[in-house]
XYZ file of C-alpha atoms in Angstrom:
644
model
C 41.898 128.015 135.620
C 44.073 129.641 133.795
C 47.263 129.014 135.932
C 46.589 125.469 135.880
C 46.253 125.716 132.296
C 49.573 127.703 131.753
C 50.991 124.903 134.218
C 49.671 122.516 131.939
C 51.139 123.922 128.796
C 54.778 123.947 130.354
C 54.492 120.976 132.084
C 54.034 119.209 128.470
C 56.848 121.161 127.075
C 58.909 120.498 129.641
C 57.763 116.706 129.642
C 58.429 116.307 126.115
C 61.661 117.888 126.227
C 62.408 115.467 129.174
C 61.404 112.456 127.129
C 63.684 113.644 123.841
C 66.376 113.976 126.366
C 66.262 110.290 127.795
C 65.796 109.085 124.368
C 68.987 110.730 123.367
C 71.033 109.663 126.940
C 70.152 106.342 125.305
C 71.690 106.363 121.778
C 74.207 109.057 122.197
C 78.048 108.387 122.991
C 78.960 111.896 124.182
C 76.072 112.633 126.967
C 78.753 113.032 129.668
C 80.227 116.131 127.512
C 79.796 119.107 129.101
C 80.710 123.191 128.700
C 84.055 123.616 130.747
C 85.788 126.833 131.837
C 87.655 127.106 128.852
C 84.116 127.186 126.619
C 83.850 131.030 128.208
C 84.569 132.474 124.553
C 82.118 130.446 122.575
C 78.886 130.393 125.725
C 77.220 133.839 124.741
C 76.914 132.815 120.945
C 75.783 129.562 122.185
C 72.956 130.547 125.105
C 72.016 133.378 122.362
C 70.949 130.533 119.792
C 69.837 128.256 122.022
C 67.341 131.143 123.507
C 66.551 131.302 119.873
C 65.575 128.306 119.183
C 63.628 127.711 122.768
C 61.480 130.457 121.752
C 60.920 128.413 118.653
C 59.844 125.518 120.435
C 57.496 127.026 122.716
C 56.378 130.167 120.751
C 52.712 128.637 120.574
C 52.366 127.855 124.226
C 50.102 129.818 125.833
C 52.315 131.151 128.912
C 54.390 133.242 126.363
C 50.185 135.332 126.361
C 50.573 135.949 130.256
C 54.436 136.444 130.752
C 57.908 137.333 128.989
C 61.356 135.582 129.363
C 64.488 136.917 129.758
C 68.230 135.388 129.764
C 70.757 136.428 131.953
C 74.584 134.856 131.889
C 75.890 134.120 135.426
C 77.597 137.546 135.678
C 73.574 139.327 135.594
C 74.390 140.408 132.113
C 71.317 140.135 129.692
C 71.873 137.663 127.193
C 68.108 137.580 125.576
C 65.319 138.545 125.831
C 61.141 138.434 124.688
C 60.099 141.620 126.279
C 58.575 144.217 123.548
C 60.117 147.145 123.025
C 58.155 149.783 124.551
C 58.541 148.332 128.131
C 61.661 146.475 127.794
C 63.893 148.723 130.465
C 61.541 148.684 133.083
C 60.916 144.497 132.755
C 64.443 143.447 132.311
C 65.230 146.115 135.383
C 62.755 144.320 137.528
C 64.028 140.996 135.837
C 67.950 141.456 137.018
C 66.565 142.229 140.752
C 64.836 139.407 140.440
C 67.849 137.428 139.299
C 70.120 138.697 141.409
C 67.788 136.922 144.487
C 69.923 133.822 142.979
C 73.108 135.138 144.085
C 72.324 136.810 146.731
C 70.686 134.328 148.826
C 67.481 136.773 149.844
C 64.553 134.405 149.944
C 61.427 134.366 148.000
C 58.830 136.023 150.819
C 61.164 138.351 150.973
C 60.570 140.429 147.757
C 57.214 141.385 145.579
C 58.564 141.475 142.175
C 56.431 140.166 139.489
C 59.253 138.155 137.788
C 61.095 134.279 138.896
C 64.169 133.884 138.436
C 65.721 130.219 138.053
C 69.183 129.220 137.378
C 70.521 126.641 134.823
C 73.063 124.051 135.854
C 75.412 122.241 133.679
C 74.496 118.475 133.537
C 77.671 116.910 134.584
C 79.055 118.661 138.099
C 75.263 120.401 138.348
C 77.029 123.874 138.142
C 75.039 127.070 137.475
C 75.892 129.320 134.310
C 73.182 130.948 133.305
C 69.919 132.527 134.172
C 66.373 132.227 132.975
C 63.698 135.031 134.086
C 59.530 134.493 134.094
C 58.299 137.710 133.823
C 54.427 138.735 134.020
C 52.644 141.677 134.962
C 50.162 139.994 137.617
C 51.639 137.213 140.197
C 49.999 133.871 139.580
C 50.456 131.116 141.947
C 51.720 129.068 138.520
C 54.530 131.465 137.805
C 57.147 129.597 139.806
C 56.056 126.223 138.348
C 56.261 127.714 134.527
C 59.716 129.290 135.240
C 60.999 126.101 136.483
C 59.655 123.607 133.824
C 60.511 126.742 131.218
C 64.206 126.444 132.094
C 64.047 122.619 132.347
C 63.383 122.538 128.596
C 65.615 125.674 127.820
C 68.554 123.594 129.356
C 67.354 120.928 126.851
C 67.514 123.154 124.004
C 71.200 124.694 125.130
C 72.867 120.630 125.501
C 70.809 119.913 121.819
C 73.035 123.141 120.556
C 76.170 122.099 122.637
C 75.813 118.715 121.035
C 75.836 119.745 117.736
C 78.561 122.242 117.333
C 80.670 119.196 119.687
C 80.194 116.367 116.821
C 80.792 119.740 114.280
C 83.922 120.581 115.848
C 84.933 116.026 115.763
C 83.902 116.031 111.826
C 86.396 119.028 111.173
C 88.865 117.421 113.286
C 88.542 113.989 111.794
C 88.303 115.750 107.936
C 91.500 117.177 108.528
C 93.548 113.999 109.940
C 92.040 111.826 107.108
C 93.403 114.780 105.136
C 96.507 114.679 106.549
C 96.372 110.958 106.077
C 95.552 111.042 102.407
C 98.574 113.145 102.072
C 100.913 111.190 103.615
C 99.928 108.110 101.608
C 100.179 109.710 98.473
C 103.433 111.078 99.080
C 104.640 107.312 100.028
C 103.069 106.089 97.148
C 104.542 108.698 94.936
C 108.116 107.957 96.620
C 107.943 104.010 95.673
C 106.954 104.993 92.461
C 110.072 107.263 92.167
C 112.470 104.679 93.255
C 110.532 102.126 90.786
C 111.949 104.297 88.224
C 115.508 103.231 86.323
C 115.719 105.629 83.478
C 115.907 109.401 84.072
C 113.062 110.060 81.100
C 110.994 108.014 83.659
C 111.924 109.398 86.712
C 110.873 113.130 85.698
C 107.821 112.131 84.071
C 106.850 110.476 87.381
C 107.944 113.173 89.220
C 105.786 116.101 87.333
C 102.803 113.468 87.030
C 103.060 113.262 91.203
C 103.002 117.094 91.618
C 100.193 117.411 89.494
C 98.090 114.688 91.186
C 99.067 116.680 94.654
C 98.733 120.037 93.704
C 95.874 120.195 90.681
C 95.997 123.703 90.557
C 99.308 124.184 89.833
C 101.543 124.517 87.271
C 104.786 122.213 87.878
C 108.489 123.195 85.827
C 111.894 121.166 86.152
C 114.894 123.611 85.115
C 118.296 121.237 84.737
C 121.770 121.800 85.268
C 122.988 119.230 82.247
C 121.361 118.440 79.016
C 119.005 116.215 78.638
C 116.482 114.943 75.715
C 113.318 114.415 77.562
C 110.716 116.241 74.870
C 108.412 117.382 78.109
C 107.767 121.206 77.508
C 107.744 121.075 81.412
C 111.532 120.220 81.691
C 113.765 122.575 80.746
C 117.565 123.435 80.759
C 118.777 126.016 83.880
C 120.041 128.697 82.639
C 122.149 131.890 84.468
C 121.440 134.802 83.189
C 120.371 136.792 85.883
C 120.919 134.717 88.765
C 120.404 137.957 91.342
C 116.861 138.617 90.467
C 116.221 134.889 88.630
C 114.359 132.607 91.367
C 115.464 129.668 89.926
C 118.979 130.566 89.332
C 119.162 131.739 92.722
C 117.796 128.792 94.266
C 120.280 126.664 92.366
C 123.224 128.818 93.493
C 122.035 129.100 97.045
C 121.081 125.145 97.439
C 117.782 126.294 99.188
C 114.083 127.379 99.188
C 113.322 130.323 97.477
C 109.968 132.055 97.349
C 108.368 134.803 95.543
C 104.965 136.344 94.933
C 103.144 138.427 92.523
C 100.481 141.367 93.234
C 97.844 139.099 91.864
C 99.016 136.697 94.957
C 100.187 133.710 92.340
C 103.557 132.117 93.991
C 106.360 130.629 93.029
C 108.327 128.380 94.707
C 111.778 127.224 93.738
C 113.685 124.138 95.467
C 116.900 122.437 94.312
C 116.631 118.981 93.153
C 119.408 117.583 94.997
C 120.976 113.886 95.585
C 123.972 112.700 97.911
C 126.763 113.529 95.221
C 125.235 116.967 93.422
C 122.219 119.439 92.634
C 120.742 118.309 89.519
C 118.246 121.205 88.742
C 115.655 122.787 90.071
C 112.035 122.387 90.867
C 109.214 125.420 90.379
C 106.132 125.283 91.188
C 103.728 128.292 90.275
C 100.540 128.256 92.026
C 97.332 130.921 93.080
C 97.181 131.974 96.771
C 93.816 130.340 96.476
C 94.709 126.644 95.915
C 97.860 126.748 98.203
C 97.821 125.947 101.795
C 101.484 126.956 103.941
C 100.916 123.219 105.286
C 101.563 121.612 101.996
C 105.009 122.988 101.784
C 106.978 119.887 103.714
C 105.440 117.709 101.544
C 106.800 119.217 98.316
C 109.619 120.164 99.594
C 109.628 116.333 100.629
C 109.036 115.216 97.028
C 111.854 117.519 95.873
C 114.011 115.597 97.878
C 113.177 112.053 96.698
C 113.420 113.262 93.228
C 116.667 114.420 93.829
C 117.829 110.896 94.804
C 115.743 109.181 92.637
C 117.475 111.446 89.235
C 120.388 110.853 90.597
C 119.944 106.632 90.724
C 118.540 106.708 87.678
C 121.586 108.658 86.373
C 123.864 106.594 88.160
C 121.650 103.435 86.233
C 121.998 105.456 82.961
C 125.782 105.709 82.615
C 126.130 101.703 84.154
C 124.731 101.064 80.977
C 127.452 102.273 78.701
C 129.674 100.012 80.626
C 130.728 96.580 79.334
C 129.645 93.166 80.834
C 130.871 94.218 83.761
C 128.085 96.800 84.302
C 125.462 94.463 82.889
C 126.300 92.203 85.946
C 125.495 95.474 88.123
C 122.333 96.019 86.601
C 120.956 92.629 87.479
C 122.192 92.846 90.682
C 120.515 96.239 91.242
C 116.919 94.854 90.281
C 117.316 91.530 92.763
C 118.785 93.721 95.334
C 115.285 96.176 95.111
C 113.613 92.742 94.580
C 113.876 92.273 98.673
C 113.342 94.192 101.870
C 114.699 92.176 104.005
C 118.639 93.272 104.947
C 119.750 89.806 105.925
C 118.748 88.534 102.417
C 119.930 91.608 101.135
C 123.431 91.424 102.817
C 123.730 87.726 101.681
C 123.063 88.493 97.944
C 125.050 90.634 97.407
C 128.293 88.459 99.212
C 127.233 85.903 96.464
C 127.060 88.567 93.890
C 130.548 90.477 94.271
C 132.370 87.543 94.515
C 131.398 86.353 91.270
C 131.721 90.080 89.597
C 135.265 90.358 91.056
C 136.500 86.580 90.786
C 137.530 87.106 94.349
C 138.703 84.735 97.660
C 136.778 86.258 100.198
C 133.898 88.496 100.538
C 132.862 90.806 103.919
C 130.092 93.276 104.305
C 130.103 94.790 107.935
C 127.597 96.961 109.507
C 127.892 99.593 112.287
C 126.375 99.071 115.150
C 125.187 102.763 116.267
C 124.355 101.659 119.744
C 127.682 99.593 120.500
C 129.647 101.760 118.062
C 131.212 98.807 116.942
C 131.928 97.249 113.223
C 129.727 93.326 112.967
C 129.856 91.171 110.433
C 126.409 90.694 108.986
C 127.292 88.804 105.729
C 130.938 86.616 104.788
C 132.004 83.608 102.652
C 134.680 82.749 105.550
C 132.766 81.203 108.548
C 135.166 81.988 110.807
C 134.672 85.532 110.581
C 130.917 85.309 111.012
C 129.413 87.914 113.396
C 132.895 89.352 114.170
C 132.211 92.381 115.834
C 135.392 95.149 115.748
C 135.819 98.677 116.724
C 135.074 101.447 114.411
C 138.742 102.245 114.278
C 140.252 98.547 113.606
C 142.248 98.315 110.523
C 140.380 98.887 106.733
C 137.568 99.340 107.993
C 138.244 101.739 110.458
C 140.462 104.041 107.684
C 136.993 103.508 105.442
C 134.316 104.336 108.294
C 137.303 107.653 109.325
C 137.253 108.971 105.437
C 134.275 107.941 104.292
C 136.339 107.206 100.926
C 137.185 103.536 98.728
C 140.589 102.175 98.983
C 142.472 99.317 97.237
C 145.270 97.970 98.480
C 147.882 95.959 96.093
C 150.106 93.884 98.180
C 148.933 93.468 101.846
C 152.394 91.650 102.635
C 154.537 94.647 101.760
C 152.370 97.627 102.620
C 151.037 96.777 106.442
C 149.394 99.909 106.296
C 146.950 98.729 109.876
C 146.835 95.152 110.961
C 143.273 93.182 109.671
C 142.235 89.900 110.543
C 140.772 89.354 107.683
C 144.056 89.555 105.656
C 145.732 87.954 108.301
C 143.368 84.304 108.952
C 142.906 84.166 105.395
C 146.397 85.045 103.991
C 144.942 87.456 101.358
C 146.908 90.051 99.484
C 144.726 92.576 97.921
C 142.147 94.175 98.743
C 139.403 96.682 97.530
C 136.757 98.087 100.231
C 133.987 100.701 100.149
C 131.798 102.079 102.417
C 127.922 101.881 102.728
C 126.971 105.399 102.686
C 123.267 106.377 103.902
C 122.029 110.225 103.756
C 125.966 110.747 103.440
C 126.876 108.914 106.844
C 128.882 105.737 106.539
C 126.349 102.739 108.042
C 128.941 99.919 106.706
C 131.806 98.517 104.849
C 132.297 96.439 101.576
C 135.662 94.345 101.471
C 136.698 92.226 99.099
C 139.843 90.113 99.247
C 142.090 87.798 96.641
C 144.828 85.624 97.685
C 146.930 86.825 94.733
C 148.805 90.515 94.968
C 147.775 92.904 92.036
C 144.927 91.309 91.521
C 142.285 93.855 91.505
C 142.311 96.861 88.950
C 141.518 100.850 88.861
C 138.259 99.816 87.188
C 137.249 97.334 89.693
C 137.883 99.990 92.506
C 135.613 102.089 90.985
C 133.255 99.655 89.462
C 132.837 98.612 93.502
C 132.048 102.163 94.417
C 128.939 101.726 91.694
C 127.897 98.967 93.194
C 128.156 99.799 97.083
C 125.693 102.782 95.862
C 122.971 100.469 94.705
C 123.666 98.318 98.015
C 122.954 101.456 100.288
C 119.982 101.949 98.100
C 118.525 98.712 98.542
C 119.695 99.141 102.428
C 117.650 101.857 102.182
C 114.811 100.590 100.787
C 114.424 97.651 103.409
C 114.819 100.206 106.572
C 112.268 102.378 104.746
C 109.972 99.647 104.429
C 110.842 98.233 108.166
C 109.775 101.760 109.490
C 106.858 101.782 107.613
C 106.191 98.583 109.092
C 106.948 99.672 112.116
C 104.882 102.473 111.961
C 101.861 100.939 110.644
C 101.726 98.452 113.787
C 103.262 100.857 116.490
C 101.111 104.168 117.853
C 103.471 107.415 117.084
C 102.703 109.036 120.586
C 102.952 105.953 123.171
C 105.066 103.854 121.383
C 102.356 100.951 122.149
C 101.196 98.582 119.377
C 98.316 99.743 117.677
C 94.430 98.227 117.436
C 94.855 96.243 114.080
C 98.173 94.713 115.369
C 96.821 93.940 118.711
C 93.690 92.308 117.008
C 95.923 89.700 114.566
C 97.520 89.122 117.176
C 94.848 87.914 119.615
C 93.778 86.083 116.533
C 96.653 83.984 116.113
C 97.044 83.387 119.441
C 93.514 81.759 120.021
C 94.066 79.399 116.769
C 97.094 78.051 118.921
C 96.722 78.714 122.605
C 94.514 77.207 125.263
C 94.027 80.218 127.054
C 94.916 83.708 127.260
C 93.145 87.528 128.902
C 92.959 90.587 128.474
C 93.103 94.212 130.185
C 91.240 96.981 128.822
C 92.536 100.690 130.785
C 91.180 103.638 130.338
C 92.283 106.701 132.211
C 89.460 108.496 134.430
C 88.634 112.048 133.654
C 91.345 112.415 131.334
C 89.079 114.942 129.007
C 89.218 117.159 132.213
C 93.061 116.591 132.094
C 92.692 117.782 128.905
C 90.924 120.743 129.659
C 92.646 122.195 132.688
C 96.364 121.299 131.520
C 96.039 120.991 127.930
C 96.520 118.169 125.233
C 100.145 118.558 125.708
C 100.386 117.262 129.209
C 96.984 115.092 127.921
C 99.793 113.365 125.681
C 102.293 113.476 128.741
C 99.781 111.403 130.896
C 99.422 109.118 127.929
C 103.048 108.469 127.475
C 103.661 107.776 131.947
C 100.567 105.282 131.701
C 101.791 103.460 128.579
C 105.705 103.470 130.256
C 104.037 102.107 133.407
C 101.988 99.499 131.627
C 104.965 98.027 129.872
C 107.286 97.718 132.593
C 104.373 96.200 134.605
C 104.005 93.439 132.167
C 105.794 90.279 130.935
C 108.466 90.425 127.549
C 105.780 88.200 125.605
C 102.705 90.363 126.140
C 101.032 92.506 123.929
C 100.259 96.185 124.896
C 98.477 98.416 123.006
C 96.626 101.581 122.166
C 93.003 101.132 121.899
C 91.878 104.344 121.411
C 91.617 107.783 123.074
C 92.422 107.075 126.089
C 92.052 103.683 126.053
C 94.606 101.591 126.757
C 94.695 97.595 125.655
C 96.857 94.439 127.115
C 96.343 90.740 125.456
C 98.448 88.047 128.404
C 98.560 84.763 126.626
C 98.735 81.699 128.765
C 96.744 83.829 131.543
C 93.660 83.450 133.401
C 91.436 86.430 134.539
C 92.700 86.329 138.103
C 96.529 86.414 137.656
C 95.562 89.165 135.068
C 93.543 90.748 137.691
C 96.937 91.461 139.616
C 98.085 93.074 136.733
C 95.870 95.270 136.131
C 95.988 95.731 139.908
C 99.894 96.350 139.688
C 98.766 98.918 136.635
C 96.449 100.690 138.220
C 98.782 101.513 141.667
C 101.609 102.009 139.820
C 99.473 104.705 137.762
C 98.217 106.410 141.043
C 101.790 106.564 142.465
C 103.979 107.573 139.924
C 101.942 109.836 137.213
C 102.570 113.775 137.234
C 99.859 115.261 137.596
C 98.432 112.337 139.585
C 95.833 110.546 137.377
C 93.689 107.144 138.377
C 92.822 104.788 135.887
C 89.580 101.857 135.590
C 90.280 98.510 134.151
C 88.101 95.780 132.912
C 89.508 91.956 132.636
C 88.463 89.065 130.516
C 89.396 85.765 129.739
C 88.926 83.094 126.837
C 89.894 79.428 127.418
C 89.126 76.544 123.947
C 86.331 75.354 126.266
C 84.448 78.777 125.502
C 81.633 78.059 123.083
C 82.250 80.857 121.398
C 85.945 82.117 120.738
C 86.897 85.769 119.084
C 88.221 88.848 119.760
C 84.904 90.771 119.690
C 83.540 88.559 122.685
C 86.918 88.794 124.075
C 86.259 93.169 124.102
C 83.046 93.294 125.032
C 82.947 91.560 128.003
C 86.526 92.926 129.149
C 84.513 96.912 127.754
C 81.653 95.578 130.170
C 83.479 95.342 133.302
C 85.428 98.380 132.385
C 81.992 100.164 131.890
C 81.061 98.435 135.190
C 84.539 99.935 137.023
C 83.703 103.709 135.697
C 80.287 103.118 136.903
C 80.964 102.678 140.576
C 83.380 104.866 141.081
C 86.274 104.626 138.652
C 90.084 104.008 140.207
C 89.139 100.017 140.388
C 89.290 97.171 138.560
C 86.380 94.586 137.334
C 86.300 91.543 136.078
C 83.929 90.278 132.983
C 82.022 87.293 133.078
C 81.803 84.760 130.378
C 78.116 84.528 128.816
C-alpha cells in the first residue's frame, strides 16, 4: 500500500510538473533553447540550484519518508545530495555504484543495491548530462517508478532555471545595446547642436552643457589658447607654466590624450580641442573611478573633436563679421547653405551665390570622383561645361587638387601657366579658384572666372577661401546627414535594408501596385553555428547569405534584415510561384557556396488588389507560417503560404 501510495505521490508531482511544462511549450518563444557544450562552466551552479529548488517542490511528498536523492553530473561526481549526515558516505558510495550501472551498461538483475539510478537528458538532441539517484534502505517494487517520475520533474525544475538565467542573460544584453544606443543618439544630437551654433560664447556653452548631460558626475573645464570673454568659471585661459608635469599643458603641446589619476582613484582626462587649421584649447574632464566606464572614452574623445570644428566655425563666423558688406553677403550665404542637405541644391546655391559676391562671368564647382579619380562638374553657369568630367591633374584644377592651396591668376592670355577649357571656350582672363577641403583632403574645386584681366583682387582671393570653408561645411553637413540616412535604413553587418525601411516600402508599393511577394529566410541551426564556431563566423554566415540573396535577386527588389537570423525579400510585380524559384535559387545557392556549409528554410507569400484584406502584417504572417511550416518538416525547403 504504501508503494502504490509513494507511486502515487510522484506520479502527481511528476504529472503536474508535466502539465506546467506543456503550458509553458505553449506561450514561450525560447523552448527549443537548450544547454550546449560551451554551458560546461555555468552547469554545476545551475544543477546545484535547480536540486535546490526540486527539493523545494517536493519536500512534502511522502517518498522523501522512505528514500533519499542524490545528484550526480555525468562524470559520477556528486553534485547534491539529501542524505543526513551520519550515513551520508556509505549512501552516496552505494549511490555512485548504482550510477555508474548507467555507464556501464550492467543490467538491472544484475546488481542488489538498494538505490536507482536514472539519467537526465537534455530536451533538444535527448542527450544525457546528469544523474539523479533514489536511494532507500528496503527495495520496494515502486522505487524504479519514483526515481523515474522524480527525475522527470527534476528535469522540469533544471529547464525552469535554464530559462530564467537565458531571458536574464537577453535583458542584460538588450540593456546594454539600448545603452549603447542612447549614447550614440545623444552624441548626434549633441553634434547638430554644436554645428547649430554661430558664435563661439554659444558654441562652449553648448559644449560644457553636452558633457554634463553625458557624464553627470563629472566635473567638465575648457583651458584656451587665445583670450576670450566668455564669463563661464568653467572656461579658462591655458596657461604654461609647467608644461612637464601640467596635464593640460602637456596635452596641448603633445596634440593628444593625456591621462592621470589620483590615489583616491578621481581621473583626469585632458584632450586638445582641435579643428582643421589649429588647436584651440583644451578639454578636462575630472571624474571618480566610480561614475566612469573605459567605454565612454570614444565618445568624449568624439565630442572633443566636434567641438574643435565647431570653435573653430564659429571663430571663422566671428571674425566674417568684422568684415564689410562683403562678409555680410557670406554670412547669409552660410545660413542658406546649412539651410539644405541636399549637395545638388547645395552645389547650385552657391554657383548663384559667388557669382553675385564676385560680379563674375562664369562660375564652376567640380567634385572628385574617388572611384573614377576624375574631376566632374556638379554645378556651372556655362551649359556647355555641364558634367565635364577631367583628370585630377588637368590644368587649375589639377595645380589646386596637387597643393591643396587657392590661386588667382591675373591675365590668363599672358601667363599660360596649364591649358583649361574653361578659360579657353569661354575666353576668360582671370581667375580665382579654391579647393573644397573635407577632414583636410581636397573633395573639390571652386573657380571663378571674369572676361576682363585684373579683375579680381587680394581680398577677393581670400574672401573666396572664407567662403569655400563654409561650402565644405555645408558639404559636410549633407554627407553627414546622407550617412545617417543611410544608416538608419541600411543594417551595419549585412549591408541589407533594415525592417522599418523594408515595411514603408511594402507600404507604398501596395497603394500603387497590383501585385507583389515576399520571401521570408531564415538560416537553420544557426544558434548552433553560433555555438560551435562563434558569433564571429555567426556574422560571417550572415554576411555569405545576405551576398547570395542579393545577387540572386532583381535591381528593383527589396532585401532586407528581418531579424536574427532572419532574412526578408519584398518582389513587386511577382506572384508566389515565380518567387518560389527564388527562394529556390536562394536556398541552393546557400547550400553550395556558404563556408561552413549552412541550409536555410523559406516561406513565400503573395498579395494581389483582389485580396480582401491588404497589409504588410497579413503579408508576414502568412509568408512566417509557411516558413514555420518549412522548419517544421525538416528545414532546408521552401513553403508556400496560403491566402485566408
Amino acid at each position: 500500500m504504501a508503494d502504490r501510495y509513494n507511486y502515487r505521490q510522484a506520479n502527481d508531482v511528476a504529472a503536474a510538473a508535466a502539465h506546467r511544462m506543456e503550458e509553458d511549450t505553449q506561450i514561450i518563444w525560447f523552448e527549443n533553447e537548450d544547454i550546449q557544450a560551451a554551458d560546461g562552466p555555468y552547469l554545476l551552479p545551475l544543477l546545484q540550484d535547480s536540486f535546490t529548488s526540486w527539493r523545494k517542490d517536493t519536500e512534502e511528498q511522502v517518498m522523501f519518508e522512505d528514500g533519499q536523492f542524490a545528484l550526480f553530473d555525468w562524470e559520477m561526481n556528486l553534485i547534491s545530495s539529501t542524505v543526513k549526515l551520519d550515513s551520508q558516505a556509505d549512501v552516496i558510495s552505494t549511490a555512485r555504484q548504482a550510477a555508474s550501472i548507467i555507464t556501464s551498461g550492467t543490467t538491472e538483475e544484475e546488481h542488489t543495491l538498494g538505490a536507482v539510478a536514472v539519467p537526465v537528458f537534455t530536451r533538444s538532441d535527448h542527450r544525457p548530462f546528469c544523474v539523479l539517484v533514489y536511494v532507500t534502505e528496503t527495495k520496494h517494487s515502486s522505487d524504479k517508478h519514483v526515481a523515474q517520475l522524480s527525475a522527470m520533474h527534476f528535469r522540469t525544475c533544471f529547464y525552469r532555471r535554464f530559462e530564467q538565467l537565458y531571458i536574464k542573460d537577453l535583458i542584460m544584453h538588450q540593456q546594454r545595446t539600448d545603452k549603447e544606443a542612447s549614447r550614440r543618439d545623444a552624441l548626434f544630437l549633441a553634434a547638430k547642436r554644436l554645428y547649430d551654433q554661430f558664435d563661439v560664447t554659444s558654441v562652449l556653452s553648448e559644449m560644457l552643457s553636452s558633457l554634463e548631460q553625458l557624464y553627470p558626475s563629472s566635473a567638465a573645464h575648457l583651458f584656451l589658447s587665445q583670450d576670450h570673454v566668455n564669463g563661464d568659471p568653467r572656461v579658462r585661459p591655458l596657461v604654461f607654466k609647467n608644461a612637464a608635469h601640467d596635464l593640460v599643458a602637456k596635452s596641448f603641446l603633445e596634440g593628444k590624450l593625456v591621462t592621470e589619476q589620483d590615489r583616491d582613484g578621481t581621473k583626469r582626462l585632458a584632450v586638445p580641442m582641435t579643428g582643421k587649421q589649429a588647436a584651440y584649447g583644451v578639454l578636462c574632464l575630472t571624474v571618480n573611478a566610480e561614475g566612469w566606464d573605459d567605454a565612454d572614452l570614444p565618445a568624449f574623445l568624439l565630442l572633443a573633436d566636434t567641438a574643435g570644428s565647431a570653435f573653430e566655425n564659429a571663430k571663422l563666423y566671428e571674425q566674417s563679421n568684422l568684415l564689410i558688406n562683403e562678409l555680410r553677403l557670406i554670412n547669409e550665404l552660410t545660413k542658406r547653405l546649412n539651410q539644405s542637405l541636399k549637395l545638388k541644391e547645395i552645389f547650385k546655391f552657391a554657383t548663384t551665390e559667388l557669382l553675385g559676391v564676385f560680379d563674375a562671368d562664369y562660375c564652376c564647382i567640380l567634385q572628385l570622383n574617388k572611384e573614377k579619380n576624375q574631376f566632374v562638374v556638379v554645378s556651372s553657369n556655362i551649359p556647355a561645361m555641364s558634367s565635364e568630367h577631367f583628370s585630377p591633374d588637368y590644368g587649375f584644377s589639377g595645380i589646386v587638387h596637387r597643393t591643396r592651396e587657392p590661386l588667382i591668376i591675373s591675365d590668363y592670355w599672358h601667363t599660360r601657366v596649364v591649358n583649361s577649357k574653361l578659360m579657353d571656350n569661354t575666353g576668360a582672363r582671370s581667375l580665382i579658384a579654391t579647393p573644397i577641403l573635407v577632414e583636410s583632403e581636397v573633395e573639390g574645386v571652386i573657380m571663378v572666372a571674369h572676361k576682363s584681366a585684373n579683375f579680381f583682387s587680394y581680398d577677393n582671393y581670400k574672401l573666396l577661401q572664407v567662403m569655400s570653408t563654409h561650402i565644405s561645411l555645408a558639404i559636410t553637413n549633407a554627407s553627414l546627414h546622407a550617412e545617417v540616412r543611410r544608416m538608419v535604413i541600411t543594417d551595419n553587418l549585412t549591408g541589407l535594408h533594415a525592417r522599418h525601411y523594408l515595411n514603408e516600402q511594402i507600404q507604398s508599393r501596395q497603394r500603387k501596385d497590383p501585385l507583389g511577394a515576399l520571401i521570408l529566410v531564415d538560416i537553420d541551426h544557426f544558434k548552433q553555428i553560433n555555438d560551435t564556431f562563434g558569433h564571429q563566423v555567426g556574422d560571417q554566415i550572415l554576411v555569405q547569405v545576405s551576398n547570395i540573396i542579393r545577387g540572386s535577386i532583381r535591381q528593383g527588389d527589396i532585401a532586407a534584415r528581418w531579424g536574427g537570423e532572419e532574412l526578408a525579400v519584398y518582389l513587386p510585380g511577382i506572384r508566389s510561384d515565380q518567387a518560389y524559384r527564388i527562394a529556390e535559387r536562394i536556398r541552393t545557392h546557400v547550400e553550395a557556396e556558404t563556408k561552413p556549409v549552412v541550409t536555410v528554410s523559406c516561406g513565400v507569400s503573395e498579395w494581389t488588389f483582389e485580396n480582401e484584406k491588404i497589409s504588410v502584417e497579413s503579408l508576414f504572417y502568412r509568408a512566417d507560417m509557411a516558413l514555420y511550416e518549412a522548419k517544421n518538416n525538416g528545414r532546408n525547403r521552401i513553403y508556400v503560404g496560403q491566402a485566408n
